[in-house]
Amino acid sequence: MKDSSEAYCLGIESTADDFGVGIVTLNGKILANASSDYVPEEGGIHPREAARHHAEVADTVLQEALTKAGIKPRDLTLIAFSQGPGLGPCLRTGATVARALAAYLNLPLVGVNHSIAHIEIGKLTTGAADPVTLYVSGGNTIVSAFDSGRYRVFGETLDIALGNCLDVFAREAGLKHKKGMPLGAALEKLAANGKQLIPMPYVVKGMDLSLSGLLTAATTLLRKGECKLEDLCYSLQEHAFSMVTEVTERALAHTEKREVLLTGGVAANKRLQSMLSTIAEEHGARFHVVPREFATDNGAMIAWTGVLAYKHGIVTPVEESFVKLRWRLDKVDVPWVK
Ligand code: AMP
Ligand code: MG
């Protein structure tokens, strides 16, 4: 086998609106992280439209990543792809590209769990070793920590994901998703000018939480037109972020881990970062947040997690490479974590 610094894994991410291709060396150097995101003309993500976007941009994004890394397809050692969880048509498009590349180049294929990849890229880029992780994105809201061979779920949303909650409200409020300015970021900007905290539903049940009642309440208040939009954005953020922070804090107290990691697209939010940093400090834990480039869905995280699995002898035969739309992270053995 080649030296780890000269052996490369190409990872493909395509669970939802982003099509990403990352290239990392087997010893964890990120050489490229190219992506193209599908921006719907209006409304939320339409899975088939997003998949069509992914198929259209696949060759360009692949080429961009290879050029950035300064390598040729023949230099690759393995191909990783996000096998789930995610939207069926989007996942299938990425998996098809991955299978084709692996077959053409005669390389091993590794199917990666997307949620685990968010944790692993957070660990790689921040140096966190064994954190309680809050993973918050457009499709997921999970508090997780490693125990006995797997990442365990300590708490999660019972209905919609945090990013989705913010996005739906932002769209109702007429905000537009632009390149480089996701809806959650537009909402964060308005929230920074909010002054009045408007009471809204706060639902934590055991270690899980529910955001749909909060979204309905915020949307109803918006439609009534009696509150300032800035105050509504501020109050929505304060309630939702307090819920995820409360659950993360309880997981931290229970596990007695020494680190907190914030990852996923919503990790870019400064207010959420500040809340988590506060609870980490109160428990004598170190707070880590994944860099923005690797917060949102990306190919580098898939490539890196593919490397970790591959180094522990895990490969995915083509006949087992079917996509898994609801693949929970606590169903996956992670022999690379001790
Ligand atoms: P992902 O699903 O990981 O690609 O992340 C996308 C989600 O992150 C969307 O719901 C975005 O609105 C959200 N997001 C991105 N930036 C921010 C921000 N600054 N504050 C809150 N949410 C954000
Ligand atoms: Mg995304």
mmCIF file of C-alpha atoms and ligand atoms in Angstrom:
data_model
loop_
_atom_site.group_PDB
_atom_site.id
_atom_site.type_symbol
_atom_site.label_atom_id
_atom_site.label_comp_id
_atom_site.label_asym_id
_atom_site.label_seq_id
_atom_site.Cartn_x
_atom_site.Cartn_y
_atom_site.Cartn_z
ATOM 1 C CA MET A 1 0.000 0.000 0.000
ATOM 2 C CA LYS A 2 1.136 3.558 -0.725
ATOM 3 C CA ASP A 3 2.267 5.917 2.021
ATOM 4 C CA SER A 4 -0.814 7.514 3.694
ATOM 5 C CA SER A 5 0.162 10.993 2.570
ATOM 6 C CA GLU A 6 0.158 9.883 -1.074
ATOM 7 C CA ALA A 7 -3.000 7.800 -0.969
ATOM 8 C CA TYR A 8 -6.259 9.621 -1.601
ATOM 9 C CA CYS A 9 -9.924 9.115 -0.889
ATOM 10 C CA LEU A 10 -12.562 10.909 -2.937
ATOM 11 C CA GLY A 11 -15.843 11.428 -1.071
ATOM 12 C CA ILE A 12 -19.208 12.293 -2.575
ATOM 13 C CA GLU A 13 -21.945 14.049 -0.601
ATOM 14 C CA SER A 14 -25.465 14.255 -2.016
ATOM 15 C CA THR A 15 -27.993 13.734 0.795
ATOM 16 C CA ALA A 16 -30.036 16.887 0.181
ATOM 17 C CA ASP A 17 -29.449 20.236 -1.515
ATOM 18 C CA ASP A 18 -25.656 20.100 -1.717
ATOM 19 C CA PHE A 19 -23.588 18.080 -4.170
ATOM 20 C CA GLY A 20 -20.061 17.969 -2.793
ATOM 21 C CA VAL A 21 -16.815 16.264 -3.678
ATOM 22 C CA GLY A 22 -13.942 16.183 -1.213
ATOM 23 C CA ILE A 23 -10.479 14.678 -1.479
ATOM 24 C CA VAL A 24 -8.444 13.786 1.612
ATOM 25 C CA THR A 25 -5.243 11.850 2.125
ATOM 26 C CA LEU A 26 -5.383 8.657 4.162
ATOM 27 C CA ASN A 27 -3.646 10.495 6.981
ATOM 28 C CA GLY A 28 -6.303 13.220 7.159
ATOM 29 C CA LYS A 29 -5.086 16.128 5.073
ATOM 30 C CA ILE A 30 -7.962 17.809 3.263
ATOM 31 C CA LEU A 31 -6.849 18.642 -0.281
ATOM 32 C CA ALA A 32 -10.132 19.691 -1.849
ATOM 33 C CA ASN A 33 -13.726 20.358 -0.881
ATOM 34 C CA ALA A 34 -15.751 21.410 -3.915
ATOM 35 C CA SER A 35 -19.508 21.781 -3.954
ATOM 36 C CA SER A 36 -22.549 23.151 -5.696
ATOM 37 C CA ASP A 37 -25.801 23.788 -3.888
ATOM 38 C CA TYR A 38 -29.242 23.606 -5.402
ATOM 39 C CA VAL A 39 -31.251 26.721 -4.651
ATOM 40 C CA PRO A 40 -34.975 26.200 -5.251
ATOM 41 C CA GLU A 41 -36.701 28.990 -7.178
ATOM 42 C CA GLU A 42 -39.288 29.034 -4.433
ATOM 43 C CA GLY A 43 -40.291 26.901 -1.470
ATOM 44 C CA GLY A 44 -38.286 24.086 0.102
ATOM 45 C CA ILE A 45 -36.083 21.428 -1.466
ATOM 46 C CA HIS A 46 -37.832 19.392 -4.150
ATOM 47 C CA PRO A 47 -35.971 16.047 -4.002
ATOM 48 C CA ARG A 48 -36.214 15.263 -7.709
ATOM 49 C CA GLU A 49 -35.212 18.783 -8.750
ATOM 50 C CA ALA A 50 -32.254 18.638 -6.351
ATOM 51 C CA ALA A 51 -31.238 15.239 -7.766
ATOM 52 C CA ARG A 52 -31.431 16.648 -11.298
ATOM 53 C CA HIS A 53 -29.146 19.492 -10.193
ATOM 54 C CA HIS A 54 -26.679 16.981 -8.717
ATOM 55 C CA ALA A 55 -26.564 14.947 -11.941
ATOM 56 C CA GLU A 56 -26.004 18.126 -13.965
ATOM 57 C CA VAL A 57 -23.133 19.456 -11.859
ATOM 58 C CA ALA A 58 -21.451 16.142 -10.947
ATOM 59 C CA ASP A 59 -18.739 16.209 -13.620
ATOM 60 C CA THR A 60 -17.865 19.884 -13.009
ATOM 61 C CA VAL A 61 -17.647 19.468 -9.233
ATOM 62 C CA LEU A 62 -15.586 16.269 -9.588
ATOM 63 C CA GLN A 63 -13.199 17.994 -11.976
ATOM 64 C CA GLU A 64 -12.933 21.017 -9.691
ATOM 65 C CA ALA A 65 -11.994 18.822 -6.718
ATOM 66 C CA LEU A 66 -9.390 16.840 -8.679
ATOM 67 C CA THR A 67 -7.834 20.033 -10.057
ATOM 68 C CA LYS A 68 -7.754 21.631 -6.610
ATOM 69 C CA ALA A 69 -6.099 18.527 -5.142
ATOM 70 C CA GLY A 70 -3.683 18.384 -8.079
ATOM 71 C CA ILE A 71 -4.284 14.703 -8.725
ATOM 72 C CA LYS A 72 -5.679 12.479 -11.473
ATOM 73 C CA PRO A 73 -8.485 9.919 -11.042
ATOM 74 C CA ARG A 74 -5.860 7.156 -11.406
ATOM 75 C CA ASP A 75 -4.117 8.464 -8.244
ATOM 76 C CA LEU A 76 -7.153 7.664 -6.058
ATOM 77 C CA THR A 77 -7.141 4.791 -3.569
ATOM 78 C CA LEU A 78 -10.801 4.632 -2.673
ATOM 79 C CA ILE A 79 -14.219 6.173 -3.265
ATOM 80 C CA ALA A 80 -16.588 7.063 -0.406
ATOM 81 C CA PHE A 81 -20.179 8.263 -0.704
ATOM 82 C CA SER A 82 -22.969 9.289 1.640
ATOM 83 C CA GLN A 83 -25.217 6.245 1.802
ATOM 84 C CA GLY A 84 -27.816 7.866 4.086
ATOM 85 C CA PRO A 85 -29.783 9.263 5.786
ATOM 86 C CA GLY A 86 -31.204 11.699 3.267
ATOM 87 C CA LEU A 87 -33.559 12.262 0.344
ATOM 88 C CA GLY A 88 -33.913 9.211 -1.910
ATOM 89 C CA PRO A 89 -33.401 10.745 -5.366
ATOM 90 C CA CYS A 90 -30.456 12.856 -4.142
ATOM 91 C CA LEU A 91 -28.761 9.932 -2.400
ATOM 92 C CA ARG A 92 -29.233 7.695 -5.427
ATOM 93 C CA THR A 93 -27.608 10.222 -7.745
ATOM 94 C CA GLY A 94 -24.484 10.455 -5.562
ATOM 95 C CA ALA A 95 -24.351 6.678 -5.102
ATOM 96 C CA THR A 96 -24.578 6.146 -8.860
ATOM 97 C CA VAL A 97 -21.656 8.495 -9.498
ATOM 98 C CA ALA A 98 -19.638 6.767 -6.744
ATOM 99 C CA ARG A 99 -20.348 3.270 -8.068
ATOM 100 C CA ALA A 100 -19.461 4.295 -11.606
ATOM 101 C CA LEU A 101 -16.142 5.810 -10.509
ATOM 102 C CA ALA A 102 -15.255 2.834 -8.316
ATOM 103 C CA ALA A 103 -16.085 0.367 -11.098
ATOM 104 C CA TYR A 104 -14.256 2.324 -13.804
ATOM 105 C CA LEU A 105 -11.143 2.876 -11.678
ATOM 106 C CA ASN A 106 -11.391 -0.552 -10.052
ATOM 107 C CA LEU A 107 -11.324 0.932 -6.535
ATOM 108 C CA PRO A 108 -12.964 -0.070 -3.259
ATOM 109 C CA LEU A 109 -16.205 1.683 -2.338
ATOM 110 C CA VAL A 110 -17.187 2.786 1.179
ATOM 111 C CA GLY A 111 -20.759 3.805 2.068
ATOM 112 C CA VAL A 112 -20.656 6.444 4.801
ATOM 113 C CA ASN A 113 -23.287 7.468 7.331
ATOM 114 C CA HIS A 114 -23.817 11.195 6.757
ATOM 115 C CA SER A 115 -24.488 12.048 10.427
ATOM 116 C CA ILE A 116 -21.323 10.286 11.575
ATOM 117 C CA ALA A 117 -19.394 12.170 8.894
ATOM 118 C CA HIS A 118 -20.516 15.487 10.440
ATOM 119 C CA ILE A 119 -19.074 14.350 13.780
ATOM 120 C CA GLU A 120 -15.823 13.032 12.287
ATOM 121 C CA ILE A 121 -15.079 16.155 10.247
ATOM 122 C CA GLY A 122 -15.746 18.192 13.387
ATOM 123 C CA LYS A 123 -13.219 16.104 15.294
ATOM 124 C CA LEU A 124 -10.644 16.275 12.489
ATOM 125 C CA THR A 125 -10.862 20.034 11.986
ATOM 126 C CA THR A 126 -11.099 21.107 15.649
ATOM 127 C CA GLY A 127 -8.975 18.475 17.361
ATOM 128 C CA ALA A 128 -11.877 17.344 19.576
ATOM 129 C CA ALA A 129 -11.233 13.757 20.692
ATOM 130 C CA ASP A 130 -14.312 12.495 22.518
ATOM 131 C CA PRO A 131 -17.007 15.172 22.575
ATOM 132 C CA VAL A 132 -20.710 15.405 23.234
ATOM 133 C CA THR A 133 -21.823 16.555 19.778
ATOM 134 C CA LEU A 134 -24.771 18.735 18.892
ATOM 135 C CA TYR A 135 -25.428 18.123 15.198
ATOM 136 C CA VAL A 136 -27.940 20.605 13.828
ATOM 137 C CA SER A 137 -28.720 20.988 10.142
ATOM 138 C CA GLY A 138 -31.536 21.305 7.630
ATOM 139 C CA GLY A 139 -32.542 17.679 8.153
ATOM 140 C CA ASN A 140 -31.127 16.595 11.512
ATOM 141 C CA THR A 141 -31.106 17.606 15.186
ATOM 142 C CA ILE A 142 -29.161 15.106 17.268
ATOM 143 C CA VAL A 143 -27.222 15.126 20.524
ATOM 144 C CA SER A 144 -24.734 12.292 20.397
ATOM 145 C CA ALA A 145 -21.684 10.910 22.183
ATOM 146 C CA PHE A 146 -19.538 7.832 21.778
ATOM 147 C CA ASP A 147 -20.064 4.864 24.098
ATOM 148 C CA SER A 148 -19.247 1.148 23.713
ATOM 149 C CA GLY A 149 -18.422 0.937 20.025
ATOM 150 C CA ARG A 150 -21.022 3.329 18.633
ATOM 151 C CA TYR A 151 -22.107 6.939 18.611
ATOM 152 C CA ARG A 152 -25.205 6.906 20.790
ATOM 153 C CA VAL A 153 -28.172 9.234 20.475
ATOM 154 C CA PHE A 154 -28.780 11.031 23.775
ATOM 155 C CA GLY A 155 -31.500 13.277 22.462
ATOM 156 C CA GLU A 156 -33.075 14.272 19.163
ATOM 157 C CA THR A 157 -35.965 16.111 17.625
ATOM 158 C CA LEU A 158 -39.312 14.352 17.709
ATOM 159 C CA ASP A 159 -40.504 16.155 14.606
ATOM 160 C CA ILE A 160 -38.750 18.743 12.419
ATOM 161 C CA ALA A 161 -35.050 19.601 12.359
ATOM 162 C CA LEU A 162 -33.738 22.894 13.740
ATOM 163 C CA GLY A 163 -32.500 24.176 10.373
ATOM 164 C CA ASN A 164 -35.799 23.281 8.764
ATOM 165 C CA CYS A 165 -37.701 25.141 11.502
ATOM 166 C CA LEU A 166 -35.643 28.301 10.895
ATOM 167 C CA ASP A 167 -35.887 27.953 7.095
ATOM 168 C CA VAL A 168 -39.675 27.492 7.008
ATOM 169 C CA PHE A 169 -40.199 30.528 9.234
ATOM 170 C CA ALA A 170 -37.731 32.597 7.201
ATOM 171 C CA ARG A 171 -39.563 31.733 3.970
ATOM 172 C CA GLU A 172 -42.913 32.651 5.562
ATOM 173 C CA ALA A 173 -41.346 35.982 6.484
ATOM 174 C CA GLY A 174 -40.392 36.552 2.851
ATOM 175 C CA LEU A 175 -36.631 36.072 3.263
ATOM 176 C CA LYS A 176 -34.848 34.667 0.238
ATOM 177 C CA HIS A 177 -32.200 31.937 0.066
ATOM 178 C CA LYS A 178 -29.267 33.380 -1.845
ATOM 179 C CA LYS A 179 -25.898 31.865 -2.693
ATOM 180 C CA GLY A 180 -23.642 32.388 0.294
ATOM 181 C CA MET A 181 -26.550 33.511 2.497
ATOM 182 C CA PRO A 182 -28.655 30.578 3.675
ATOM 183 C CA LEU A 183 -32.058 31.365 5.171
ATOM 184 C CA GLY A 184 -30.817 30.595 8.689
ATOM 185 C CA ALA A 185 -28.098 33.212 8.283
ATOM 186 C CA ALA A 186 -30.591 35.807 7.001
ATOM 187 C CA LEU A 187 -32.774 35.094 10.038
ATOM 188 C CA GLU A 188 -29.763 35.367 12.350
ATOM 189 C CA LYS A 189 -29.043 38.854 10.986
ATOM 190 C CA LEU A 190 -32.569 40.057 11.757
ATOM 191 C CA ALA A 191 -32.566 38.350 15.163
ATOM 192 C CA ALA A 192 -29.478 40.331 16.154
ATOM 193 C CA ASN A 193 -31.666 43.462 16.105
ATOM 194 C CA GLY A 194 -34.510 41.891 18.104
ATOM 195 C CA LYS A 195 -35.109 43.399 21.535
ATOM 196 C CA GLN A 196 -38.271 41.897 22.924
ATOM 197 C CA LEU A 197 -38.512 38.239 23.910
ATOM 198 C CA ILE A 198 -41.965 37.033 22.937
ATOM 199 C CA PRO A 199 -43.133 33.913 24.841
ATOM 200 C CA MET A 200 -43.399 30.864 22.559
ATOM 201 C CA PRO A 201 -43.776 27.078 23.127
ATOM 202 C CA TYR A 202 -40.719 25.453 24.695
ATOM 203 C CA VAL A 203 -40.979 21.673 24.396
ATOM 204 C CA VAL A 204 -38.371 19.317 25.857
ATOM 205 C CA LYS A 205 -39.646 15.814 26.616
ATOM 206 C CA GLY A 206 -37.143 13.741 28.531
ATOM 207 C CA MET A 207 -34.012 14.103 26.409
ATOM 208 C CA ASP A 208 -35.906 14.817 23.177
ATOM 209 C CA LEU A 209 -37.379 18.022 21.893
ATOM 210 C CA SER A 210 -40.127 19.181 19.597
ATOM 211 C CA LEU A 211 -39.948 22.216 17.318
ATOM 212 C CA SER A 212 -43.161 22.044 15.299
ATOM 213 C CA GLY A 213 -45.294 23.797 17.959
ATOM 214 C CA LEU A 214 -42.733 26.578 18.160
ATOM 215 C CA LEU A 215 -42.748 26.987 14.379
ATOM 216 C CA THR A 216 -46.554 27.102 14.273
ATOM 217 C CA ALA A 217 -46.691 29.676 17.072
ATOM 218 C CA ALA A 218 -44.025 31.889 15.479
ATOM 219 C CA THR A 219 -45.712 31.672 12.077
ATOM 220 C CA THR A 220 -49.123 32.492 13.554
ATOM 221 C CA LEU A 221 -47.701 35.589 15.283
ATOM 222 C CA LEU A 222 -46.016 36.608 12.018
ATOM 223 C CA ARG A 223 -49.278 36.403 10.093
ATOM 224 C CA LYS A 224 -51.098 38.487 12.709
ATOM 225 C CA GLY A 225 -48.632 41.254 11.923
ATOM 226 C CA GLU A 226 -48.582 42.640 15.463
ATOM 227 C CA CYS A 227 -44.939 41.914 16.316
ATOM 228 C CA LYS A 228 -41.754 43.240 14.797
ATOM 229 C CA LEU A 229 -40.073 40.720 12.513
ATOM 230 C CA GLU A 230 -36.741 41.245 14.325
ATOM 231 C CA ASP A 231 -38.379 40.362 17.660
ATOM 232 C CA LEU A 232 -39.983 37.252 16.174
ATOM 233 C CA CYS A 233 -36.674 36.045 14.704
ATOM 234 C CA TYR A 234 -34.922 36.747 17.994
ATOM 235 C CA SER A 235 -37.582 34.922 20.038
ATOM 236 C CA LEU A 236 -37.693 31.951 17.687
ATOM 237 C CA GLN A 237 -33.909 31.573 17.914
ATOM 238 C CA GLU A 238 -33.840 32.006 21.710
ATOM 239 C CA HIS A 239 -36.488 29.332 22.251
ATOM 240 C CA ALA A 240 -35.186 26.806 19.736
ATOM 241 C CA PHE A 241 -31.528 27.234 20.681
ATOM 242 C CA SER A 242 -32.324 27.012 24.414
ATOM 243 C CA MET A 243 -34.038 23.670 23.827
ATOM 244 C CA VAL A 244 -31.094 22.092 22.003
ATOM 245 C CA THR A 245 -28.693 23.610 24.519
ATOM 246 C CA GLU A 246 -30.650 22.195 27.464
ATOM 247 C CA VAL A 247 -30.523 18.682 26.006
ATOM 248 C CA THR A 248 -26.824 19.007 25.192
ATOM 249 C CA GLU A 249 -26.103 20.173 28.716
ATOM 250 C CA ARG A 250 -27.923 17.203 30.225
ATOM 251 C CA ALA A 251 -25.986 14.802 27.969
ATOM 252 C CA LEU A 252 -22.776 16.491 29.065
ATOM 253 C CA ALA A 253 -23.675 16.171 32.754
ATOM 254 C CA HIS A 254 -24.617 12.511 32.276
ATOM 255 C CA THR A 255 -21.617 11.404 30.221
ATOM 256 C CA GLU A 256 -19.084 13.611 32.027
ATOM 257 C CA LYS A 257 -17.267 14.150 28.724
ATOM 258 C CA ARG A 258 -14.772 16.992 28.645
ATOM 259 C CA GLU A 259 -15.645 18.457 25.242
ATOM 260 C CA VAL A 260 -18.651 19.841 23.397
ATOM 261 C CA LEU A 261 -18.683 19.900 19.587
ATOM 262 C CA LEU A 262 -21.145 21.903 17.507
ATOM 263 C CA THR A 263 -21.531 20.720 13.917
ATOM 264 C CA GLY A 264 -23.977 20.840 10.952
ATOM 265 C CA GLY A 265 -25.164 23.855 8.928
ATOM 266 C CA VAL A 266 -26.777 25.665 11.888
ATOM 267 C CA ALA A 267 -23.401 25.556 13.703
ATOM 268 C CA ALA A 268 -22.552 28.751 11.795
ATOM 269 C CA ASN A 269 -24.964 30.644 14.074
ATOM 270 C CA LYS A 270 -23.129 32.902 16.537
ATOM 271 C CA ARG A 271 -25.929 32.990 19.088
ATOM 272 C CA LEU A 272 -26.104 29.190 19.218
ATOM 273 C CA GLN A 273 -22.313 29.039 19.518
ATOM 274 C CA SER A 274 -22.449 31.414 22.452
ATOM 275 C CA MET A 275 -25.128 29.406 24.297
ATOM 276 C CA LEU A 276 -23.180 26.175 23.913
ATOM 277 C CA SER A 277 -19.927 27.767 24.857
ATOM 278 C CA THR A 278 -21.570 28.939 28.101
ATOM 279 C CA ILE A 279 -22.784 25.486 29.140
ATOM 280 C CA ALA A 280 -19.467 23.918 28.192
ATOM 281 C CA GLU A 281 -17.670 26.399 30.407
ATOM 282 C CA GLU A 282 -20.033 25.761 33.303
ATOM 283 C CA HIS A 283 -19.175 22.055 33.126
ATOM 284 C CA GLY A 284 -15.447 22.591 32.741
ATOM 285 C CA ALA A 285 -15.609 21.265 29.166
ATOM 286 C CA ARG A 286 -13.866 22.662 26.104
ATOM 287 C CA PHE A 287 -16.119 24.037 23.372
ATOM 288 C CA HIS A 288 -15.389 23.322 19.702
ATOM 289 C CA VAL A 289 -17.243 24.519 16.638
ATOM 290 C CA VAL A 290 -16.602 23.124 13.191
ATOM 291 C CA PRO A 291 -15.237 25.715 10.690
ATOM 292 C CA ARG A 292 -17.964 27.145 8.468
ATOM 293 C CA GLU A 293 -16.740 25.405 5.290
ATOM 294 C CA PHE A 294 -17.182 22.024 6.955
ATOM 295 C CA ALA A 295 -20.333 22.902 8.936
ATOM 296 C CA THR A 296 -22.681 22.528 6.040
ATOM 297 C CA ASP A 297 -22.930 19.295 4.036
ATOM 298 C CA ASN A 298 -19.637 18.660 2.244
ATOM 299 C CA GLY A 299 -17.659 16.014 0.409
ATOM 300 C CA ALA A 300 -14.535 16.240 2.606
ATOM 301 C CA MET A 301 -16.426 14.852 5.605
ATOM 302 C CA ILE A 302 -17.550 11.853 3.559
ATOM 303 C CA ALA A 303 -14.033 11.253 2.245
ATOM 304 C CA TRP A 304 -12.527 11.437 5.737
ATOM 305 C CA THR A 305 -15.086 9.094 7.299
ATOM 306 C CA GLY A 306 -14.545 6.733 4.363
ATOM 307 C CA VAL A 307 -10.843 6.732 5.213
ATOM 308 C CA LEU A 308 -11.493 5.923 8.886
ATOM 309 C CA ALA A 309 -13.745 3.009 7.952
ATOM 310 C CA TYR A 310 -11.430 1.729 5.209
ATOM 311 C CA LYS A 311 -8.457 1.721 7.567
ATOM 312 C CA HIS A 312 -10.490 -0.598 9.789
ATOM 313 C CA GLY A 313 -11.204 -2.992 6.962
ATOM 314 C CA ILE A 314 -14.681 -1.700 6.142
ATOM 315 C CA VAL A 315 -15.647 -1.638 2.457
ATOM 316 C CA THR A 316 -19.084 -1.711 0.877
ATOM 317 C CA PRO A 317 -19.586 -4.325 -1.846
ATOM 318 C CA VAL A 318 -21.601 -2.917 -4.757
ATOM 319 C CA GLU A 319 -24.499 -5.264 -4.003
ATOM 320 C CA GLU A 320 -24.747 -3.693 -0.534
ATOM 321 C CA SER A 321 -24.361 -0.120 -1.715
ATOM 322 C CA PHE A 322 -28.098 0.647 -1.896
ATOM 323 C CA VAL A 323 -28.993 3.934 -0.214
ATOM 324 C CA LYS A 324 -30.536 4.002 3.266
ATOM 325 C CA LEU A 325 -32.967 6.897 3.611
ATOM 326 C CA ARG A 326 -33.403 6.592 7.386
ATOM 327 C CA TRP A 327 -30.013 5.220 8.426
ATOM 328 C CA ARG A 328 -29.563 6.187 12.079
ATOM 329 C CA LEU A 329 -26.059 6.892 13.325
ATOM 330 C CA ASP A 330 -26.519 4.619 16.345
ATOM 331 C CA LYS A 331 -26.878 1.621 14.008
ATOM 332 C CA VAL A 332 -23.289 1.916 12.819
ATOM 333 C CA ASP A 333 -20.257 0.317 14.488
ATOM 334 C CA VAL A 334 -17.343 2.750 14.583
ATOM 335 C CA PRO A 335 -14.293 0.570 15.313
ATOM 336 C CA TRP A 336 -11.988 3.532 14.639
ATOM 337 C CA VAL A 337 -13.207 5.306 17.799
ATOM 338 C CA LYS A 338 -11.831 4.066 21.121
HETATM 339 P P1 AMP B 1 -26.918 21.489 6.088
HETATM 340 O O1 AMP B 1 -28.262 20.800 6.145
HETATM 341 O O2 AMP B 1 -25.914 20.931 7.040
HETATM 342 O O3 AMP B 1 -26.391 21.670 4.696
HETATM 343 O O4 AMP B 1 -27.167 22.967 6.637
HETATM 344 C C1 AMP B 1 -28.129 23.831 6.081
HETATM 345 C C2 AMP B 1 -28.932 24.462 7.193
HETATM 346 O O5 AMP B 1 -28.114 25.341 7.990
HETATM 347 C C3 AMP B 1 -30.077 25.303 6.669
HETATM 348 O O6 AMP B 1 -31.222 25.025 7.441
HETATM 349 C C4 AMP B 1 -29.571 26.722 6.895
HETATM 350 O O7 AMP B 1 -30.606 27.688 7.044
HETATM 351 C C5 AMP B 1 -28.802 26.555 8.180
HETATM 352 N N1 AMP B 1 -27.881 27.650 8.449
HETATM 353 C C6 AMP B 1 -26.830 28.040 7.709
HETATM 354 N N2 AMP B 1 -26.243 29.141 8.261
HETATM 355 C C7 AMP B 1 -26.943 29.424 9.390
HETATM 356 C C8 AMP B 1 -26.859 30.446 10.402
HETATM 357 N N3 AMP B 1 -25.918 31.392 10.373
HETATM 358 N N4 AMP B 1 -27.765 30.398 11.409
HETATM 359 C C9 AMP B 1 -28.708 29.442 11.445
HETATM 360 N N5 AMP B 1 -28.855 28.494 10.520
HETATM 361 C C10 AMP B 1 -27.988 28.486 9.503
HETATM 362 MG MG MG B 2 -27.451 21.301 2.863
#
